[in-house]
Coordinates of C-alpha atoms in Angstrom, one line a residue:
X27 CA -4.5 -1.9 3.4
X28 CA -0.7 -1.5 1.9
X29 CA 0.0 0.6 -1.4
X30 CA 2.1 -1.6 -3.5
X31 CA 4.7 0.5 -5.5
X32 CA 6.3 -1.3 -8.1
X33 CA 7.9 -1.0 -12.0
X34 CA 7.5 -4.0 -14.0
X35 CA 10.0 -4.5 -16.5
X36 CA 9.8 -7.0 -19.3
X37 CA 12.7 -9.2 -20.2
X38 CA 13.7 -12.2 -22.9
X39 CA 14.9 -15.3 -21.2
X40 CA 18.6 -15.0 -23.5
X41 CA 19.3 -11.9 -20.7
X42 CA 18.2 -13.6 -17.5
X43 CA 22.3 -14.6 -17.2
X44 CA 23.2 -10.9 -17.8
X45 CA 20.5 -9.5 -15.5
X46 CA 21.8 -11.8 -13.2
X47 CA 25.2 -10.6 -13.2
X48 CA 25.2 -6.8 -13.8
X49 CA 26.9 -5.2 -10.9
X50 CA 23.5 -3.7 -9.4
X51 CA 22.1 -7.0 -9.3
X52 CA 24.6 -8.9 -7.6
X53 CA 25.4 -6.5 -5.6
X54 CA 22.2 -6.2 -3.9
X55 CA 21.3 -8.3 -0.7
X56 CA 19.5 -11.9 -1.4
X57 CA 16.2 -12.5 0.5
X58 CA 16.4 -16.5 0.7
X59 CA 16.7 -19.0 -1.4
X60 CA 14.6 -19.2 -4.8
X61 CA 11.2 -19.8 -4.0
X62 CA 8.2 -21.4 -7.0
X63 CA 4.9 -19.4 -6.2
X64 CA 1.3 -21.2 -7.6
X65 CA -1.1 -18.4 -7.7
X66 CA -4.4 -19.1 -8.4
X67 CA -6.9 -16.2 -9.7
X68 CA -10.6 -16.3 -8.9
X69 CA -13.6 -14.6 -10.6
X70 CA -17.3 -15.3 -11.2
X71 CA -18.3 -16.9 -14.6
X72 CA -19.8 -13.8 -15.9
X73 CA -16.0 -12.7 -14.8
X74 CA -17.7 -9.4 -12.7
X75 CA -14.9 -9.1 -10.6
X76 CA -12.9 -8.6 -13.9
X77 CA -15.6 -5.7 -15.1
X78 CA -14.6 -4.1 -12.0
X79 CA -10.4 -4.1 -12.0
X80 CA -10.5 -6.5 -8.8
X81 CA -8.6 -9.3 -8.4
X82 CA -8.9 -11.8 -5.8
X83 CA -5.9 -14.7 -5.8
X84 CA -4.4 -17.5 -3.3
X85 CA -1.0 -18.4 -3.3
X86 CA 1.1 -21.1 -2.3
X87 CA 4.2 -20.5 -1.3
X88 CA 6.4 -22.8 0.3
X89 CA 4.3 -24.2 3.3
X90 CA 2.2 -21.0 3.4
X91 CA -0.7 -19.7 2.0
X92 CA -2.4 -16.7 1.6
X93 CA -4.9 -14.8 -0.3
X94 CA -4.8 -11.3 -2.0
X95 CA -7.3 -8.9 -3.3
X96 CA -5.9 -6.1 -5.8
X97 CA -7.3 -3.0 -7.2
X98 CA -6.7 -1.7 -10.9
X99 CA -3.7 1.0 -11.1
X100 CA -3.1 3.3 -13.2
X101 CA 0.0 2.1 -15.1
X102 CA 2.2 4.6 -17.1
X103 CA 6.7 3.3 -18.2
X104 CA 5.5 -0.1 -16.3
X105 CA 5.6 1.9 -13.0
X106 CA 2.7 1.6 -10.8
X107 CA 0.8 1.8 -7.3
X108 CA -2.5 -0.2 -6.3
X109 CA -4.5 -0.9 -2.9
X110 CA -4.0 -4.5 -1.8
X111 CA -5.0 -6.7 1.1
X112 CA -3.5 -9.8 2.1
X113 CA -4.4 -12.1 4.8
X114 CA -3.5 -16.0 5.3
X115 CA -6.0 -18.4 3.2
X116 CA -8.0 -20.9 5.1
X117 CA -9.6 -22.6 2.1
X118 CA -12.5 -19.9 2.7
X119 CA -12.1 -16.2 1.3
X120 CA -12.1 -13.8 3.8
X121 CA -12.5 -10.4 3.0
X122 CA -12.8 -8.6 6.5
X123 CA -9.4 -7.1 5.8
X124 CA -10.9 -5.1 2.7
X125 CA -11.3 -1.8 4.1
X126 CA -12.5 -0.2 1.1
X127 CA -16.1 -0.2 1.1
X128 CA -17.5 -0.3 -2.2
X129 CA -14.0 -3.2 -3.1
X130 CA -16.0 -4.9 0.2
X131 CA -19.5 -5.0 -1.0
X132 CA -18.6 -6.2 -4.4
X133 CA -16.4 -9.3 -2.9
X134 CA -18.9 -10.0 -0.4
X135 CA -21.9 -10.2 -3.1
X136 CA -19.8 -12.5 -5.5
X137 CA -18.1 -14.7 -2.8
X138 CA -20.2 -17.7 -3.3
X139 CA -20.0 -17.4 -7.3
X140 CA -16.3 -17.4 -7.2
X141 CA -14.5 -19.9 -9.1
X142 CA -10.6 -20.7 -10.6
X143 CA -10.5 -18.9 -13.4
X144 CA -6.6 -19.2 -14.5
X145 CA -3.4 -20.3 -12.5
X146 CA 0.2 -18.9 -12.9
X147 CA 3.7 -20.9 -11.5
X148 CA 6.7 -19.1 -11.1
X149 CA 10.3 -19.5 -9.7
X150 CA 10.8 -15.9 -8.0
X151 CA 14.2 -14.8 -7.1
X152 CA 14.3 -11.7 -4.4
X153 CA 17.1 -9.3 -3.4
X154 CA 16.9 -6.2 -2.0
X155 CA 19.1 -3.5 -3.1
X156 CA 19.2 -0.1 -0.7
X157 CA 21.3 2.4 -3.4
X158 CA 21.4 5.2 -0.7
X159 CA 20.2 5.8 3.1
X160 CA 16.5 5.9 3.5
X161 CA 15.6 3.7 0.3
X162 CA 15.0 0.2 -0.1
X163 CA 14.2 -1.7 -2.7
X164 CA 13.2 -5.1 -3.4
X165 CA 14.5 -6.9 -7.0
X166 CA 11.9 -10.1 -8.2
X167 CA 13.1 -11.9 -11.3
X168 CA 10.0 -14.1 -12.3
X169 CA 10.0 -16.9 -14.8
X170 CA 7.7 -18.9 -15.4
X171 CA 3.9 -19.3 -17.2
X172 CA 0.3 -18.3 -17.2
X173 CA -1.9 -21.2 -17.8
X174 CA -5.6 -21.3 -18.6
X175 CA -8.1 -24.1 -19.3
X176 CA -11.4 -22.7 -19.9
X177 CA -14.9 -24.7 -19.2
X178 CA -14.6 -25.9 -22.4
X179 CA -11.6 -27.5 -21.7
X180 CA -9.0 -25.2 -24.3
X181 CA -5.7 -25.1 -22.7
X182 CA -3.6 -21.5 -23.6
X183 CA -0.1 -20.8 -21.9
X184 CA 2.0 -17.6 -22.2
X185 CA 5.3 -17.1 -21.0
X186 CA 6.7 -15.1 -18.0
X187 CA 9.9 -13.3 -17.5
X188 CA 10.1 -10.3 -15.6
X189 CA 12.0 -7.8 -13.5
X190 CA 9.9 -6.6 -11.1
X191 CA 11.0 -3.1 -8.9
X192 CA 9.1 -2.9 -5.8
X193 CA 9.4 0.1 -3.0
X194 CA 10.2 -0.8 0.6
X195 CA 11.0 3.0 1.2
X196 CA 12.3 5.7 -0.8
X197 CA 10.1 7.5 -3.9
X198 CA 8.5 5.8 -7.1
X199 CA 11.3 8.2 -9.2
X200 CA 14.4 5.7 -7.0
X201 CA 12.5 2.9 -8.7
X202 CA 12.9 4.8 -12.2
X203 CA 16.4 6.0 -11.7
X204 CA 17.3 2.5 -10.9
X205 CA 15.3 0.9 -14.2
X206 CA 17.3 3.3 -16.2
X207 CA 20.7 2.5 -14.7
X208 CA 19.7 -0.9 -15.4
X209 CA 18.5 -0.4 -19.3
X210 CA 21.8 1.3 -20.1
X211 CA 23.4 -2.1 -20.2
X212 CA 20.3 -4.8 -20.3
X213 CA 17.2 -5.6 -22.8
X214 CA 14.4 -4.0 -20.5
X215 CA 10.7 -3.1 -21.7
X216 CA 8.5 -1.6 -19.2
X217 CA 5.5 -3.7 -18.9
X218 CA 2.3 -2.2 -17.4
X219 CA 0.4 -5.6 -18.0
X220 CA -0.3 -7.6 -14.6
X221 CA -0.4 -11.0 -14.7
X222 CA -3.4 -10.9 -13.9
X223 CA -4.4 -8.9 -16.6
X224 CA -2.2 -11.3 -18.6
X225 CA -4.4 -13.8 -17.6
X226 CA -7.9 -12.7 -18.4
X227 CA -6.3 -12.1 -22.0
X228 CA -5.4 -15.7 -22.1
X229 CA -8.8 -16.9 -20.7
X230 CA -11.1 -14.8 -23.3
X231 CA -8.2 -15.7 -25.8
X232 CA -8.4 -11.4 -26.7
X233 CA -5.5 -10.5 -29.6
X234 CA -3.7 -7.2 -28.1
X235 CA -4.7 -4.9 -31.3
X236 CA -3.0 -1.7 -31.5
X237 CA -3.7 0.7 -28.9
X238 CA -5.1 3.9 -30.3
X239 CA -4.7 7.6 -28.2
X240 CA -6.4 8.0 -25.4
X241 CA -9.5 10.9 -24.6
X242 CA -7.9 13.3 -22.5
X243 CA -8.9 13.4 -18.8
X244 CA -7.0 16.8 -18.5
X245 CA -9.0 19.2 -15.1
X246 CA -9.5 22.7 -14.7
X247 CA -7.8 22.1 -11.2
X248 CA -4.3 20.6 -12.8
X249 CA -1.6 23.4 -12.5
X250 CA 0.5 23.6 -16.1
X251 CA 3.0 20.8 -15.6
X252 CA 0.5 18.4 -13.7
X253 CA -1.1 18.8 -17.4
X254 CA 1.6 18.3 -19.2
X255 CA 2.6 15.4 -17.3
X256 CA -0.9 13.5 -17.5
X257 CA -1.5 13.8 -21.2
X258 CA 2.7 13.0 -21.8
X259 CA 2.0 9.9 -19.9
X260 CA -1.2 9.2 -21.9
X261 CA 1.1 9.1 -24.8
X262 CA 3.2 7.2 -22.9
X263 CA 0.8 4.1 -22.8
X264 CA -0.6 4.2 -26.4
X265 CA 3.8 4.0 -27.3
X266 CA 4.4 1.6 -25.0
X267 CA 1.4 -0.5 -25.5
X268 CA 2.0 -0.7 -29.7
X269 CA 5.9 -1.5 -29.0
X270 CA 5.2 -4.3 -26.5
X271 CA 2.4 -5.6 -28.9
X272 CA 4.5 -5.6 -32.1
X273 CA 7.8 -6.9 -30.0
X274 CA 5.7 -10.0 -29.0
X275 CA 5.7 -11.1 -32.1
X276 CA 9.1 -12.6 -32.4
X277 CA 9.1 -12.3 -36.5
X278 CA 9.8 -8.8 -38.0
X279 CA 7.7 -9.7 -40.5
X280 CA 4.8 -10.5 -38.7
X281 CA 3.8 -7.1 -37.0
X282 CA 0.6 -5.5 -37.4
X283 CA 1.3 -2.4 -39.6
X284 CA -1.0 -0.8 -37.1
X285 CA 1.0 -1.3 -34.4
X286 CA 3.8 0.5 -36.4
X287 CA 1.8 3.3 -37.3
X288 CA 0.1 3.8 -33.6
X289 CA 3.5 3.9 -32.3
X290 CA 4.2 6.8 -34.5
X291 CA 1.0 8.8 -33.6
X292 CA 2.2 8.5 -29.9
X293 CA 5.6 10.2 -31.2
X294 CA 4.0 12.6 -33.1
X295 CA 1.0 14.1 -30.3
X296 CA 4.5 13.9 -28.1
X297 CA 6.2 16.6 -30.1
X298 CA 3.0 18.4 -30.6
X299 CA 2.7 18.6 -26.8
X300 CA 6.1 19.5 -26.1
X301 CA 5.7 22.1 -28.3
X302 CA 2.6 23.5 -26.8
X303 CA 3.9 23.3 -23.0
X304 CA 7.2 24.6 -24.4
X305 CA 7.1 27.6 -22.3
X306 CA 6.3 25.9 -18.7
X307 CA 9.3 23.5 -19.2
X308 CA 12.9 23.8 -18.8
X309 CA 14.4 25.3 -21.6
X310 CA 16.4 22.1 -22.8
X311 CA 13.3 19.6 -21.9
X312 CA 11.4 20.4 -25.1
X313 CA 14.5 20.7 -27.4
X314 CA 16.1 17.8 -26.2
X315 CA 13.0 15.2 -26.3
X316 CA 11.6 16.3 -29.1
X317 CA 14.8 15.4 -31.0
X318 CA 14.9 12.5 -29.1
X319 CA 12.0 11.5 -30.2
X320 CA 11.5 12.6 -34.3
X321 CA 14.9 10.2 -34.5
X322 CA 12.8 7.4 -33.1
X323 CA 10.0 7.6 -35.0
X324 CA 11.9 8.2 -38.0
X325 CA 12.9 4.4 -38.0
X326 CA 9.8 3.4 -39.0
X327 CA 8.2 6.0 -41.5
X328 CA 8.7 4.7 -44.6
X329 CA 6.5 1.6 -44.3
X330 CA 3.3 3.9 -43.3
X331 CA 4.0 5.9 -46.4
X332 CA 3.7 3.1 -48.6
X333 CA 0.6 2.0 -47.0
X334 CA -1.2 4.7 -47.3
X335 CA 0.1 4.7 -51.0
X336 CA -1.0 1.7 -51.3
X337 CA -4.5 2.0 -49.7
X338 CA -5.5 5.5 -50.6
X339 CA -3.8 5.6 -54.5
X340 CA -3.3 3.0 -56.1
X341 CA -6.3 0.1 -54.8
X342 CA -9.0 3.2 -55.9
X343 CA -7.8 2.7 -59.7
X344 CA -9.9 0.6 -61.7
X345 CA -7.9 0.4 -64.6
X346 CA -10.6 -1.0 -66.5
X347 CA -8.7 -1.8 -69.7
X348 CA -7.2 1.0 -70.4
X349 CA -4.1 1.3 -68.7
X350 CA -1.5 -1.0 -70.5
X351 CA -2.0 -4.3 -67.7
X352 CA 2.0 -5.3 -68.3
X353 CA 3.0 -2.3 -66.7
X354 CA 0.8 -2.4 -64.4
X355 CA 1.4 -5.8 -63.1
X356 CA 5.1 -4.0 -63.4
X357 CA 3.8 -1.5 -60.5
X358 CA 2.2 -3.6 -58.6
X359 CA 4.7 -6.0 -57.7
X360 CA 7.1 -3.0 -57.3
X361 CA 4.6 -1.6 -54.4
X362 CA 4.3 -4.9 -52.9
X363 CA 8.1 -5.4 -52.6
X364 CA 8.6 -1.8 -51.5
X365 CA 6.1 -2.3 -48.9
X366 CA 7.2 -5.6 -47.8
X367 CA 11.7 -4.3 -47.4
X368 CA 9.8 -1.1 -45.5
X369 CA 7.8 -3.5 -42.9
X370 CA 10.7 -5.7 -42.7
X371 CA 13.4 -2.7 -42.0
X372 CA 10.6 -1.4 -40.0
X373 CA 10.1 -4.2 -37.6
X374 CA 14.1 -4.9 -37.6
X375 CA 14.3 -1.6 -36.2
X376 CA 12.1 -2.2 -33.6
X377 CA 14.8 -2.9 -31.0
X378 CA 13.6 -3.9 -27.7
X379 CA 16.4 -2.8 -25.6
X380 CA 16.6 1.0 -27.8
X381 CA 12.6 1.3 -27.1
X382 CA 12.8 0.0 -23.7
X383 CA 15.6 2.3 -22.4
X384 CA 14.3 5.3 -24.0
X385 CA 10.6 4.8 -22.8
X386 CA 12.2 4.3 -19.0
X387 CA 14.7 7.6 -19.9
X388 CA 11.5 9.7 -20.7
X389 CA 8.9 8.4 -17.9
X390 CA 11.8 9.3 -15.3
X391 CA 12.1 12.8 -17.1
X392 CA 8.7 13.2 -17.3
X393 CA 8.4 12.5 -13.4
X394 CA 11.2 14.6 -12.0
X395 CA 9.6 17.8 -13.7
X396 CA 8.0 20.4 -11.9
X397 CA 6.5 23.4 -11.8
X398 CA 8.2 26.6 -10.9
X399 CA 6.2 29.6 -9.2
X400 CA 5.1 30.8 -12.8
X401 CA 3.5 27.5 -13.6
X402 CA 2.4 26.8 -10.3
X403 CA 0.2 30.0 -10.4
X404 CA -0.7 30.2 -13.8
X405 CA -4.7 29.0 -14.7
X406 CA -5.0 26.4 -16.8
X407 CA -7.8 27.4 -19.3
X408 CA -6.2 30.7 -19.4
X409 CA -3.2 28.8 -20.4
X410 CA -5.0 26.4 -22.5
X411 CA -6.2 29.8 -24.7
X412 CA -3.5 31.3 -24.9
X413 CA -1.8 28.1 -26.7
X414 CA -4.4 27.6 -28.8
X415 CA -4.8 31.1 -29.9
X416 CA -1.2 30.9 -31.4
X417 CA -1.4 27.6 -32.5
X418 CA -4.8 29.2 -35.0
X419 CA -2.4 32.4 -35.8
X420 CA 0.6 29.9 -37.1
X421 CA -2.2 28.4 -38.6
X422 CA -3.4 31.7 -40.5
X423 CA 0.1 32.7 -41.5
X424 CA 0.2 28.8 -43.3
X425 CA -2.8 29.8 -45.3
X426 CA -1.6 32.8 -46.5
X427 CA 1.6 31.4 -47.3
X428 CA -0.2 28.5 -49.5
X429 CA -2.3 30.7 -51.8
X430 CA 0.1 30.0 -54.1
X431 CA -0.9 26.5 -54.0
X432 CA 2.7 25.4 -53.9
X433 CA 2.7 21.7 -52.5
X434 CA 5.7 22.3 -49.8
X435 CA 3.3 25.8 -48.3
X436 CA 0.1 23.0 -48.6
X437 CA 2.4 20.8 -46.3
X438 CA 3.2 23.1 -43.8
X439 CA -0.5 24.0 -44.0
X440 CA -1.4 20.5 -42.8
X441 CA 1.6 20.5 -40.0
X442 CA 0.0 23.6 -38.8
X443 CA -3.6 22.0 -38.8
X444 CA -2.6 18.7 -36.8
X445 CA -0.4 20.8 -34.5
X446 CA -3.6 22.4 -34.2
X447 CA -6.1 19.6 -33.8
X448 CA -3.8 17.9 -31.5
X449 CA -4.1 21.0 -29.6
X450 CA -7.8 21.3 -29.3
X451 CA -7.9 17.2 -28.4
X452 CA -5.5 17.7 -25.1
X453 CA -7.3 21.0 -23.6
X454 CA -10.9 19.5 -25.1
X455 CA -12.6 18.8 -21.5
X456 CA -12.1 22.5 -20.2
X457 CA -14.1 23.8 -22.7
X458 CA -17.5 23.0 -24.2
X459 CA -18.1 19.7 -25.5
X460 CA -20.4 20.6 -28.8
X461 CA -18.2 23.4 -29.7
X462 CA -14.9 21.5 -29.2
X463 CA -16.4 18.2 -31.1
X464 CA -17.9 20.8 -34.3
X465 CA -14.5 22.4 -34.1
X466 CA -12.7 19.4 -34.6
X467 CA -14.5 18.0 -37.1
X468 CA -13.5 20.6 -39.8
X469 CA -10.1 20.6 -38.7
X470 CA -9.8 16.9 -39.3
X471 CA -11.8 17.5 -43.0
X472 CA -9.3 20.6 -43.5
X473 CA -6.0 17.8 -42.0
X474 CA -8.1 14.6 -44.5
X475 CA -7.4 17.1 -47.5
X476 CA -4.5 18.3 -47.1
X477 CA -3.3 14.5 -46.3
X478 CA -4.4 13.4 -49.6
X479 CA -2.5 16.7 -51.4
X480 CA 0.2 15.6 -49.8
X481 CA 0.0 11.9 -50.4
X482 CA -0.3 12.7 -54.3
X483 CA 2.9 15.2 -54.5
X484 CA 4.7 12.2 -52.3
X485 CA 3.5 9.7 -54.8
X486 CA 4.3 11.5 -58.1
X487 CA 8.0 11.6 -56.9
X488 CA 8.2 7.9 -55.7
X489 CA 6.5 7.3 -58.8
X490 CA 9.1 9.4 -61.0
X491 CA 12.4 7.8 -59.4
X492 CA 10.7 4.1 -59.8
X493 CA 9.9 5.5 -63.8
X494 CA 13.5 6.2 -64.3
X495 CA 14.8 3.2 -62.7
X496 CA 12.4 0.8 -64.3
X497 CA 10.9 2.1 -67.3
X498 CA 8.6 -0.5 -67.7
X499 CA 6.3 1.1 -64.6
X500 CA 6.0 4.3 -66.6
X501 CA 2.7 4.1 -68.3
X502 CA 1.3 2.8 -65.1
X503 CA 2.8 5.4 -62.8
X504 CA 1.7 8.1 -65.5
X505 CA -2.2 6.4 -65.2
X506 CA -2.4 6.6 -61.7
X507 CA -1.3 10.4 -61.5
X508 CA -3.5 11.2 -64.3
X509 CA -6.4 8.5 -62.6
X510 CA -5.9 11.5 -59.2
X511 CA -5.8 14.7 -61.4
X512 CA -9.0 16.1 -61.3
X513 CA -9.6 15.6 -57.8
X514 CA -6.3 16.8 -57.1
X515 CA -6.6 19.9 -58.9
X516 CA -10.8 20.0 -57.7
X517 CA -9.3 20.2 -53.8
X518 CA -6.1 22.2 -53.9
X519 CA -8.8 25.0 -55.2
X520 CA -11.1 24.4 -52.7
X521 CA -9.1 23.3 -49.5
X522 CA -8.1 27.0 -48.4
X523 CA -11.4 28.5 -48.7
X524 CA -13.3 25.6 -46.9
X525 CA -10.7 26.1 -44.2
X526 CA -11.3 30.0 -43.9
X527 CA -14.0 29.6 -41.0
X528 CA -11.6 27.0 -38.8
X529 CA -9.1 30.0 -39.1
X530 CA -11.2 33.2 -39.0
X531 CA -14.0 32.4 -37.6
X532 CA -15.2 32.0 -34.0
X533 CA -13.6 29.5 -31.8
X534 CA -14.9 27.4 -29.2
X535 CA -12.1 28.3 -26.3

């Protein structure tokens, strides 16, 4: 069995020529000439090889053939490692190389039941670049297709065109480093997608949704950083996943909203995490990336806002003949213009190369960190209270601060109560399950109310500047707000005194 090491890096065909030229590249040693590899993926119909991240694949290349099996990695940045066997292919599998016994049993029980499932084609060029004594790397710049034709005789293609990174010797952080030498000057998105995985997706025909946050799989046994590390790269994913998604699109105008607004969770339990770790990290790391990233995520607020404006204000009013219709027909298609410039400037400011190079930046960062004797000794849970125990205290001094109901103090209320829920989610499996999952429950209600506080005070000012700039909206934009006034008033009343057991109560760290 061999580890396979390698960062996968996804490219538009318009930069192969580029790619091909940067210094790095053509300065690094070619393996051969260009060489077109047919792969061929096998699975059982019920695809049970799939159901247990295995993939078994021949491949022709050149004269030669040979057959693969793979094991799922865990992919974080594009950068991963996985098991794999290879042998030469007969025209019979042969699994006796598979020294993994439970990989071996499951092969050896489907081998009969295997059949083609999809095919990829390829034209792979190889160098191999060695940037300093002891490492070696080799450089694959694959382009080419998936194809599928399922048993009912659909054909699907997709396209491929990839850098791949992979370790002869040296460390996965030589593979980083060089990705983000690379990205300063080249369109690069880490991809953590396989092929094969690529494949399967083409077969069952599955639409890449947006990728929500991931449970955290945080142990008692971690030290502080090793934490850190696995929840940032958790994060990681859910960003990278929502970018590559929406990016894949091609038209601005055609991303998924959701994908926008996933992308921005992943920012925003980011910053919350930096600033819970703060104190185990370097004293620039948290400053620097945080900044880093509000910037990033600051390209794309503006179309969430008018969503939710949109979805929670304005499609609850029934206006039931009573709000003058002109003006509001005069609203409405003011919304829906405002919301279509925001998605469009939104998905304009997607920028493959800017996400690409600053997800690669932050993966390396997040790899060279570690721990210094403080960190190294310091117990997790113990850790994991003490956070938590200031994050409720900033929390209490918030809702003291908003008795006076003002709505900036009832903002700052509901940073404090995400910082805090976001807290809670990423330290959630050292503590007690029922506790943690009551816990959170009336911090989201406490974070849902204080959302839609803030979501009216956000709307009577949008709704004020598009009064005074178009005065036909007024009546309308005076309905809504008065349509929202009772509950309004109802929850700002109630909101601080429903919260006083989250904050004063017992806790279940």
């Amino acid at each position: 069995m061999s580890h396979e090491i390698e960062l996968k890096l996804a490219l538009p065909k318009r930069a192969l020529p580029a790619l091909r030229r940067h210094p790095l590249v053509a300065a690094a040693e070619k393996c051969g000439n260009a060489l077109t590899l047919d792969n061929t993926y096998f699975d059982t119909p019920k695809l049970q090889l799939k159901a247990r991240k295995v993939a078994v694949r021949t491949r022709r290349q050149g004269r030669q053939m040979l057959q693969t099996v793979k094991c799922a990695a865990v992919s974080s940045g594009g950068l991963s490692q996985r098991p794999e066997w290879e042998t030469a292919w007969t025209g019979d599998f042969d699994f006796s190389p598979v020294d993994d016994p439970a990989t071996a049993r499951l092969l050896e029980r489907h081998r009969d039941e295997l059949v083609p499932v999809f095919t990829t084609r390829f034209r792979r060029e190889t160098r191999r670049l060695v940037p300093q004594e002891g490492v070696s790397i080799l450089l694959m710049i694959d382009t080419g297709a998936v194809h599928v034709r399922t048993p009912e005789g659909v054909e699907r293609e997709a396209e491929i065109c990839e850098l791949e990174l992979e370790l002869e010797s040296g460390r996965a952080q030589d593979l980083l480093d060089l990705a983000c030498a690379l990205a300063q000057d080249l369109p690069l998105m880490p991809a953590d997608l396989s092929k094969a995985e690529r494949g399967y997706r083409l077969f069952l025909d599955t639409p890449a949704g947006a990728l929500r946050a991931e449970a955290s799989t945080l142990e008692p046994g971690h030290n502080v950083v090793e934490a850190f590390r696995t929840l940032a790269l958790s994060c990681v994913r859910q960003w990278q996943g929502n970018a590559a998604t929406a990016l894949a699109q091609g038209d601005p105008d055609a991303i998924d909203p959701d994908n926008i607004h996933q992308l921005r969770v992943a920012h925003r339990r980011l910053r919350a995490l930096l600033k819970i770790f703060a104190p185990a990290l370097p004293e620039t790391f948290a400053g620097t990336w945080n900044a880093r990233l509000r910037d990033n995520a600051n390209r794309f607020g503006d179309a969430r806002d008018l969503d939710v404006f949109h979805a929670e204000l304005l499609e609850p009013v029934t206006p039931e003949g009573l709000a003058d219709a002109a003006s509001m027909a005069a609203l409405l298609e003011t919304v829906r213009a405002a919301r279509a410039a925001a998605r469009h400037h939104a998905g304009v400011s997607l920028d493959l190369a800017t996400q690409g190079r600053l997800l690669l930046e932050f993966t390396a960062a997040l790899h060279r960190l570690r721990a210094d004797s403080l960190a190294e000794a310091a117990d997790l849970r113990s850790f994991a209270r003490l956070r938590l125990d200031r994050l409720r205290k900033r929390a209490r001094r918030g809702a003291q601060a908003a008795a006076s109901l003002e709505p900036t103090r009832l903002h700052a209320l509901r940073i404090d109560f995400k910082l805090l829920r976001y807290g809670v989610e990423f330290f959630a499996p050292l503590f007690g399950a029922k506790g943690i999952a009551r816990y959170l429950d009336g911090l989201v209600r406490a974070q849902t109310t204080l959302g839609f506080l803030q979501d009216v005070d956000s709307a009577l000012q949008r709704l004020a500047e598009w009064s005074r700039t178009q005065p036909e909206v007024a009546p309308a934009a005076a309905f809504v707000l008065g349509w929202h006034a009772p509950r309004y008033a109802r929850l700002r009343r109630r909101v601080l005194r429903e919260s006083e057991p989250l904050l004063w109560g017992g806790k279940p760290w």
